[in-house]
Short mmCIF file of C-alpha atoms in Angstrom, two decimals:
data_model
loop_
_atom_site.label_atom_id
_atom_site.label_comp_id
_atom_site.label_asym_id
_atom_site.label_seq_id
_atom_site.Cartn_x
_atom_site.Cartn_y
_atom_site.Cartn_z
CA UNK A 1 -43.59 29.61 3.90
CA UNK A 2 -45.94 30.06 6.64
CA UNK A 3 -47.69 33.28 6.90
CA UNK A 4 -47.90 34.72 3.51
CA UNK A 5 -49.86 37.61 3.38
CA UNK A 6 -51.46 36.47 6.74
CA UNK A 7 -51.29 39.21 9.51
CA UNK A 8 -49.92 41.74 6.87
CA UNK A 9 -50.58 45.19 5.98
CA UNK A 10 -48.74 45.50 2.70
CA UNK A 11 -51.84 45.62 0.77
CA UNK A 12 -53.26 48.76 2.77
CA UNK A 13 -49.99 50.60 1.90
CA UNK A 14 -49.87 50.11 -1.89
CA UNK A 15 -51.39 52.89 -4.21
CA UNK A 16 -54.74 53.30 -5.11
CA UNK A 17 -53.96 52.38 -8.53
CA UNK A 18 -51.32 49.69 -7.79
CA UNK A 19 -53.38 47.09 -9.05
CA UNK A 20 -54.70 49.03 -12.34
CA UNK A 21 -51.95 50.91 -13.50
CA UNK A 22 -48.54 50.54 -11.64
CA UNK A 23 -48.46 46.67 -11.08
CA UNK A 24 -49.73 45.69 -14.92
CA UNK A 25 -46.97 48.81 -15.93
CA UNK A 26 -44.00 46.71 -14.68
CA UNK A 27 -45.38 43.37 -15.86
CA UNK A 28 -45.82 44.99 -19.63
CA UNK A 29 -42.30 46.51 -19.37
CA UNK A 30 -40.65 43.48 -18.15
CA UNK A 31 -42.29 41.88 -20.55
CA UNK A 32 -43.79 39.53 -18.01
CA UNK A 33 -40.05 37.89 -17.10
CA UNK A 34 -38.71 37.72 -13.78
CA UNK A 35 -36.16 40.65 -13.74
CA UNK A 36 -34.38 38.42 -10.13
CA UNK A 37 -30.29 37.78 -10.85
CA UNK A 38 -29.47 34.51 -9.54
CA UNK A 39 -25.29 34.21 -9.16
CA UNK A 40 -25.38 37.16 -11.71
CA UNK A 41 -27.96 36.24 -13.87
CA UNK A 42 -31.59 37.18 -14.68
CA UNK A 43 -33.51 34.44 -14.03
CA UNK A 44 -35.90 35.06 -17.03
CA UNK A 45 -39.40 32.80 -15.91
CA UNK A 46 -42.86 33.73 -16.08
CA UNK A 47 -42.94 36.95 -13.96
CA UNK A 48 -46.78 37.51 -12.15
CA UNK A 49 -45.57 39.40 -9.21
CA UNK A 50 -44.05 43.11 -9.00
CA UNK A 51 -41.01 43.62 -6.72
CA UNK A 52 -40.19 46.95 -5.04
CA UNK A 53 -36.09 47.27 -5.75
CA UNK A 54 -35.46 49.19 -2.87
CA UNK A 55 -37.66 51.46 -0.37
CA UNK A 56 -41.13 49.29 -0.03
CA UNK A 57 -42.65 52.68 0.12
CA UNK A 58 -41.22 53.76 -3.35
CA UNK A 59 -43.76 53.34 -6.26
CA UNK A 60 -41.98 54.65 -8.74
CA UNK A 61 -42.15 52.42 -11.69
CA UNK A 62 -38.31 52.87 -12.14
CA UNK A 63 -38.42 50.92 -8.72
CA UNK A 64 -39.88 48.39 -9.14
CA UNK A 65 -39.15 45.13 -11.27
CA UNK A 66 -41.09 41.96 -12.54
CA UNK A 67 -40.51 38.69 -10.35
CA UNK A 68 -41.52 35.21 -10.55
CA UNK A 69 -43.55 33.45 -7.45
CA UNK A 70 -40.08 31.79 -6.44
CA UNK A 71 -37.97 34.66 -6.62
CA UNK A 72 -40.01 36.95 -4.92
CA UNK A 73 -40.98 34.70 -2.25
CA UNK A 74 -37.00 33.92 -1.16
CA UNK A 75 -36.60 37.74 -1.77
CA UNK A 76 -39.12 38.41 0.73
CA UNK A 77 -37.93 35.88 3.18
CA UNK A 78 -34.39 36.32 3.38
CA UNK A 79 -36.16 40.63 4.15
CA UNK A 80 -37.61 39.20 6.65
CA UNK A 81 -35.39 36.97 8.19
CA UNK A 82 -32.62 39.89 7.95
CA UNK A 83 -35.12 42.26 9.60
CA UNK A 84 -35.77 39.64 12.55
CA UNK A 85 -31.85 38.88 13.55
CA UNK A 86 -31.48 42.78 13.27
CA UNK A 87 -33.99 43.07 16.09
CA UNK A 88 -32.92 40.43 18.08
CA UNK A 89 -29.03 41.52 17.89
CA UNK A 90 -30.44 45.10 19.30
CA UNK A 91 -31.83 43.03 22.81
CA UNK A 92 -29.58 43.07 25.93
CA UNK A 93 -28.35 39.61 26.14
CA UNK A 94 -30.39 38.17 29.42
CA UNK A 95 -28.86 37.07 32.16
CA UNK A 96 -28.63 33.34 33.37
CA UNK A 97 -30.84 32.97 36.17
CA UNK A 98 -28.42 30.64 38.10
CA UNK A 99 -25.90 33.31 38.34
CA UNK A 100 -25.59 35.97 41.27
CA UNK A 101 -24.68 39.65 40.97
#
């Protein structure tokens, strides 16, 4: 993984209290396990990050679930990935330059 948090604003659209209340919320509820199903199971490691289940903009503790490093970074990617070949299937396909008309 390249980027990481490079070039984001994620941070600057969390909460105020994301960091003391919401995020350590999840972890405690979780019970600091990664809540990720992997072929239809939970994959149960040490949890340190806090996922949003759906809408990124939805705080809502019920929203949001504890997720391992691992997890949350394929999560992320495959988001990303998905929201990059959604663009790029919107673009007109370009013409060849060779060809007249």
């Amino acid at each position: 993984m390249t980027g990481r948090w490079a070039g984001s604003n994620r941070r600057a659209e969390l909460p105020a209290d994301w960091y003391t209340a919401i995020r350590p919320a999840v972890l405690q509820r979780d019970e600091y396990r990664c809540r990720n199903r992997i072929d239809g199971r939970v994959c149960g490691r040490t949890a340190n990050q806090v996922d949003h289940i759906g809408d990124k903009h939805d705080h809502r503790i019920e929203m949001l679930q504890a997720m391992c490093a691992d997890c949350h970074a394929k999560k992320s990617s495959r988001q990303g990935n998905d929201a990059r070949w959604a663009v790029r299937r919107q673009r007109p396909a370009e013409r060849h330059p060779g060809l007249i008309g």
